[in-house]
């Protein structure tokens, strides 16, 4: 599991609240006392897809692979995410940092629709701007895991 928050550089530790299939839901606390909740689907090769939720209602997506190396300032990229055969979502100006692609969901209705697609989807496809496949993630178990993520968020308040 990748316990590297999309925004925090300080040391962290996580407490597992829920596990199902390849999903893990944790409350993560950093040395400075801040905390967040994360639901992550991960694979033996180190690849993962995470949904981070913070007390201030910010939701961040993290796509991680040990095979990526964007450096400390990899810039940004426009990407697409498609869940099953649904309409693709555009992740414009996603941040590239070390081994991660990071994206903050806007605080509007579309974010809820995106997370609903994740909740009820089977497979998430990460693609480049032109629609070429980068990688994919199984969403099996996502409904229970994202429900546990919301329960974790209640613990932060």
Rosetta silent file (secondary structure, phi, psi, omega in degrees, C-alpha in Angstrom):
SEQUENCE: XXXXXXXXXXXXXXXXXXXXXXXXXXXXXXXXXXXXXXXXXXXXXXXXXXXXXXXXXXXXXXXXXXXXXXXXXXXXXXXXXXXXXXXXXXXXXXXXXXXXXXXXXXXXXXXXXXXXXXXXXXXXXXXXXXXXXXXXXXXXXXXXXXXXXXXXXXXXX
SCORE:     score description
SCORE:     0.000 S_00000001
   1 L     0.000  138.784  179.884    0.000    0.000    0.000 S_00000001
   2 L   -92.765  108.543  179.761    1.235    3.475   -0.866 S_00000001
   3 L   -97.997   35.965 -179.741    0.928    5.684    2.207 S_00000001
   4 L  -103.838  105.788 -178.232    2.258    8.739    0.445 S_00000001
   5 L   -63.600  148.331  176.002   -0.328   11.472    0.539 S_00000001
   6 L   -62.731  -16.173 -175.733   -0.763   13.596   -2.531 S_00000001
   7 L  -127.435  -16.693 -173.976   -0.028   16.708   -0.468 S_00000001
   8 L  -104.102  135.708  179.375    1.910   15.810    2.649 S_00000001
   9 L  -104.787  -12.956 -178.656    5.643   15.259    2.768 S_00000001
  10 L   -72.190  162.313  178.273    5.937   14.593    6.514 S_00000001
  11 L   -61.974  148.544 -177.877    6.128   11.080    7.908 S_00000001
  12 E  -138.245  162.859  169.910    2.809    9.313    8.251 S_00000001
  13 E  -141.952  149.431 -177.315    1.229    6.234    9.706 S_00000001
  14 E  -122.630  150.335  174.837   -2.045    4.574    8.833 S_00000001
  15 E  -117.001  120.135 -179.365   -4.629    2.581   10.676 S_00000001
  16 E   -72.939  127.889  179.222   -6.566    0.097    8.582 S_00000001
  17 E  -105.255  -25.525 -174.763  -10.311    0.439    9.053 S_00000001
  18 E  -159.537  141.118  173.590  -11.539   -1.885    6.313 S_00000001
  19 E  -138.071  137.248  176.546  -10.136   -4.414    3.829 S_00000001
  20 E  -156.692  127.041 -176.684  -11.908   -6.186    1.005 S_00000001
  21 L    51.714 -126.364  178.930  -10.378   -7.924   -2.016 S_00000001
  22 L   -92.882   12.285 -179.326   -7.544   -5.612   -3.164 S_00000001
  23 E   -96.530  145.740  177.364   -9.059   -2.590   -1.388 S_00000001
  24 E  -139.649  130.427  177.531   -7.758   -1.094    1.828 S_00000001
  25 E  -116.133  127.129 -177.449   -9.335    1.844    3.699 S_00000001
  26 E  -134.652  154.059  164.026   -7.194    3.691    6.210 S_00000001
  27 E   -99.394  126.594 -175.874   -7.132    6.780    8.338 S_00000001
  28 E  -112.062  131.378  179.184   -3.703    8.335    7.823 S_00000001
  29 E  -123.223  134.944  179.353   -2.113   10.691   10.348 S_00000001
  30 E   -99.258  165.180 -178.294    1.012   12.753    9.764 S_00000001
  31 L   -57.276  -26.973 -179.590    3.595   13.887   12.282 S_00000001
  32 L   -82.814    2.621  177.127    2.091   17.385   12.275 S_00000001
  33 L    92.488   -8.986  177.675   -1.237   15.958   13.555 S_00000001
  34 L   -75.315  157.303 -179.544   -3.197   16.349   10.323 S_00000001
  35 E  -146.817  163.434  178.626   -5.103   13.384    9.002 S_00000001
  36 E  -152.776  169.450  175.722   -7.025   12.138    5.986 S_00000001
  37 E  -115.602  144.521 -179.522   -8.851    9.034    4.849 S_00000001
  38 E  -138.790  135.319  169.951   -7.826    6.925    1.890 S_00000001
  39 E  -113.510  126.983 -172.868   -9.433    4.070   -0.022 S_00000001
  40 E  -137.140  133.307  169.827   -6.919    2.311   -2.217 S_00000001
  41 E  -102.342  128.669 -173.245   -6.981   -0.602   -4.621 S_00000001
  42 E  -134.697  159.459 -176.737   -3.472   -2.020   -4.944 S_00000001
  43 L  -126.169  158.688 -178.624   -1.613   -4.750   -6.787 S_00000001
  44 L   -58.753  -27.485 -179.842    1.363   -6.952   -5.998 S_00000001
  45 L   -78.835   -0.619  178.702    3.501   -5.047   -8.556 S_00000001
  46 L    98.026  -12.163  178.535    3.078   -1.854   -6.471 S_00000001
  47 L   -68.205  146.258  177.546    0.546   -0.122   -8.730 S_00000001
  48 E  -155.203  157.882  171.333   -2.391    1.524   -6.985 S_00000001
  49 E  -126.882  127.273 -175.774   -5.372    3.826   -7.395 S_00000001
  50 E  -127.954  145.621  170.277   -6.386    5.859   -4.338 S_00000001
  51 E  -115.331  116.677  179.284   -9.213    8.185   -3.376 S_00000001
  52 E  -102.117  134.177  174.516   -8.147   10.582   -0.595 S_00000001
  53 E  -125.079  137.323 -176.931  -10.722   12.533    1.428 S_00000001
  54 E  -117.179  160.529 -178.116   -9.870   15.369    3.790 S_00000001
  55 L   -55.675  -34.219 -177.546  -11.761   17.084    6.601 S_00000001
  56 L   -81.559   11.771  178.509  -12.230   20.234    4.468 S_00000001
  57 L    79.355    6.579  175.046  -14.201   18.184    1.863 S_00000001
  58 L   -71.895  136.282  175.063  -11.280   18.048   -0.579 S_00000001
  59 E  -123.319  128.331 -179.415  -11.133   14.819   -2.592 S_00000001
  60 E  -122.808  145.304  174.059   -7.958   13.824   -4.418 S_00000001
  61 E  -105.505  141.590  176.119   -7.213   10.983   -6.792 S_00000001
  62 E  -133.699  123.826  172.408   -3.795    9.327   -6.855 S_00000001
  63 E  -108.909  124.031 -172.292   -2.605    6.910   -9.517 S_00000001
  64 E  -127.449  138.804  172.179    0.704    5.352   -8.461 S_00000001
  65 L  -149.099  130.064  176.738    3.213    3.073  -10.166 S_00000001
  66 L   -64.401  -16.275  179.228    6.792    2.297   -9.141 S_00000001
  67 L   -82.537  -11.220  176.332    7.573    2.133  -12.885 S_00000001
  68 L   -90.087  145.677  175.597    6.769    5.846  -13.347 S_00000001
  69 L  -145.506   91.676 -178.251    9.391    8.464  -12.572 S_00000001
  70 L   -92.246   -7.926 -177.735    8.218   12.030  -13.097 S_00000001
  71 L    79.404 -177.186 -178.647   10.734   13.574  -10.691 S_00000001
  72 L   -73.220  -21.586  178.922   10.004   16.190   -8.038 S_00000001
  73 L  -139.469   74.969 -176.920    8.509   18.568  -10.596 S_00000001
  74 L   -80.865   -1.495  179.886    7.081   16.489  -13.417 S_00000001
  75 L    81.930 -149.249 -178.386    4.697   19.207  -14.479 S_00000001
  76 E  -131.394  165.166  176.817    1.131   18.457  -15.491 S_00000001
  77 E  -147.415  150.384  172.256   -0.693   16.312  -18.013 S_00000001
  78 E   -95.753  123.323 -176.146   -4.183   16.131  -19.424 S_00000001
  79 E  -127.311  169.078  174.553   -5.538   12.623  -18.934 S_00000001
  80 E  -124.461  145.940  171.149   -8.764   10.696  -19.336 S_00000001
  81 E  -124.845  128.633  175.581  -10.421    8.254  -16.995 S_00000001
  82 E  -124.088  133.498  178.362  -13.105    5.950  -18.289 S_00000001
  83 E  -110.591  118.268 -174.982  -15.098    3.619  -16.089 S_00000001
  84 L    52.595 -133.984 -178.897  -16.484    0.642  -17.961 S_00000001
  85 L   -98.674   13.957 -178.565  -18.199    1.914  -21.133 S_00000001
  86 L   -71.075  169.479  176.637  -19.341    5.208  -19.625 S_00000001
  87 L   -58.255  133.048  178.721  -18.425    8.633  -20.965 S_00000001
  88 L   -66.281  148.589  174.022  -14.721    9.411  -20.235 S_00000001
  89 E  -100.809  139.037  176.491  -13.838   11.994  -17.593 S_00000001
  90 E   -94.697  128.874  174.355  -11.129   14.553  -18.355 S_00000001
  91 E  -108.794   81.119 -177.681   -8.466   15.144  -15.714 S_00000001
  92 E   -77.034  138.094  178.570   -7.007   18.370  -17.061 S_00000001
  93 E    61.046   39.123  174.263   -3.762   19.612  -15.521 S_00000001
  94 E   -66.800  138.628 -179.294   -3.207   16.510  -13.384 S_00000001
  95 E   -80.471  136.602  175.619    0.020   16.869  -11.389 S_00000001
  96 E  -107.143  118.838 -175.951    2.891   14.494  -12.128 S_00000001
  97 E  -143.681  118.414 -179.295    5.049   13.936   -9.044 S_00000001
  98 L    51.794 -108.810 -177.898    7.638   11.199   -8.535 S_00000001
  99 L  -105.216   17.504 -172.391    5.699    7.948   -9.088 S_00000001
 100 E  -127.686  149.201  165.134    2.223    9.499   -8.973 S_00000001
 101 E  -108.607  124.882 -174.007   -0.403   11.188  -11.061 S_00000001
 102 E  -121.898  139.201  179.447   -2.441   13.434   -8.740 S_00000001
 103 E  -146.901  130.663  176.019   -5.740   15.178   -9.367 S_00000001
 104 E   -94.483  121.890  177.449   -7.998   17.200   -7.082 S_00000001
 105 E   -69.751  137.689  176.989  -11.668   16.726   -7.870 S_00000001
 106 L   -66.572  146.523  179.021  -13.541   20.014   -8.119 S_00000001
 107 L   -82.087   73.401  177.000  -16.016   20.618   -5.283 S_00000001
 108 L  -151.786 -179.829 -173.212  -19.105   20.449   -7.449 S_00000001
 109 H   -55.569  -35.227 -178.477  -21.723   17.984   -8.626 S_00000001
 110 H   -59.334  -31.958  178.742  -19.419   16.335  -11.158 S_00000001
 111 H   -63.080  -43.452  178.065  -17.216   15.024   -8.349 S_00000001
 112 H   -63.826  -39.355  178.267  -20.130   13.124   -6.859 S_00000001
 113 H   -65.324  -41.384  178.890  -21.011   11.697  -10.264 S_00000001
 114 H   -61.730  -48.902 -179.073  -17.406   10.589  -10.795 S_00000001
 115 H   -64.870  -30.862  174.767  -17.247    8.861   -7.396 S_00000001
 116 H   -65.300  -41.633  176.819  -20.620    7.236   -8.132 S_00000001
 117 H   -60.877  -42.020  178.046  -19.153    5.822  -11.357 S_00000001
 118 H   -63.339  -45.134 -177.316  -16.192    4.467   -9.342 S_00000001
 119 H   -58.139  -43.138 -173.910  -18.549    3.028   -6.711 S_00000001
 120 H  -103.866    5.775 -178.294  -20.662    1.101   -9.199 S_00000001
 121 L   -87.369  169.168  177.118  -18.021    0.446  -11.851 S_00000001
 122 L  -105.781  -41.282 -177.362  -16.059   -2.679  -12.689 S_00000001
 123 E  -141.336  134.842  175.102  -12.891   -1.311  -14.298 S_00000001
 124 E  -106.071  125.673  178.626  -11.245    2.121  -14.336 S_00000001
 125 E  -106.364  121.921  173.618   -9.106    2.877  -17.390 S_00000001
 126 E   -94.721  127.107 -176.123   -6.441    5.590  -17.106 S_00000001
 127 E  -131.829  157.843  174.810   -5.623    7.016  -20.546 S_00000001
 128 E   -77.059  179.902 -174.330   -3.503    9.762  -21.985 S_00000001
 129 L   -59.301  -31.400 -178.706   -5.048   12.857  -23.550 S_00000001
 130 L   -84.863   -3.608  178.606   -5.487   11.144  -26.923 S_00000001
 131 L    96.790    6.442  179.270   -7.319    8.195  -25.359 S_00000001
 132 L   -78.519  133.311 -178.940   -4.424    5.695  -25.434 S_00000001
 133 E   -60.131  133.954  172.097   -4.473    3.244  -22.518 S_00000001
 134 E  -102.561  -52.742  177.721   -1.916    3.842  -19.755 S_00000001
 135 E  -165.083  173.429  177.460   -3.197    1.315  -17.211 S_00000001
 136 E  -140.432  158.927 -177.850   -6.387   -0.025  -15.676 S_00000001
 137 E  -134.747  136.057  174.076   -7.637   -0.854  -12.185 S_00000001
 138 E   -72.237  137.138  176.620  -10.284   -3.308  -11.012 S_00000001
 139 L  -104.849   12.926  177.645  -13.090   -1.637   -9.099 S_00000001
 140 L   -60.160  122.869 -177.218  -14.344   -4.906   -7.621 S_00000001
 141 L    92.908    1.065 -175.451  -15.185   -4.124   -4.005 S_00000001
 142 H   -68.843  -32.016 -177.865  -15.288   -0.373   -4.558 S_00000001
 143 H   -62.143  -50.338  179.553  -18.884    0.059   -3.356 S_00000001
 144 H   -67.682  -36.160 -177.458  -18.167   -1.263    0.151 S_00000001
 145 H   -69.740  -41.644  178.751  -14.740    0.393    0.241 S_00000001
 146 H   -72.222  -27.374  171.762  -15.981    3.865   -0.680 S_00000001
 147 H   -65.794  -42.783  176.937  -18.761    3.465    1.867 S_00000001
 148 H   -64.933  -33.275  176.839  -16.069    2.666    4.463 S_00000001
 149 H   -62.695  -42.983  177.532  -14.159    5.746    3.231 S_00000001
 150 H   -63.834  -38.285  175.984  -17.186    7.933    4.008 S_00000001
 151 H   -63.576  -38.610  176.625  -17.371    6.314    7.460 S_00000001
 152 H   -62.007  -43.176 -179.003  -13.696    7.114    7.979 S_00000001
 153 H   -59.846  -36.092  177.280  -14.339   10.725    7.038 S_00000001
 154 H   -61.673  -30.790  178.918  -16.965   10.948    9.783 S_00000001
 155 H   -70.154  -22.817  179.458  -14.219   10.013   12.261 S_00000001
 156 H   -76.614  -22.803 -176.558  -12.200   13.065   11.193 S_00000001
 157 L   -87.390    0.000    0.000  -14.986   15.481   12.196 S_00000001
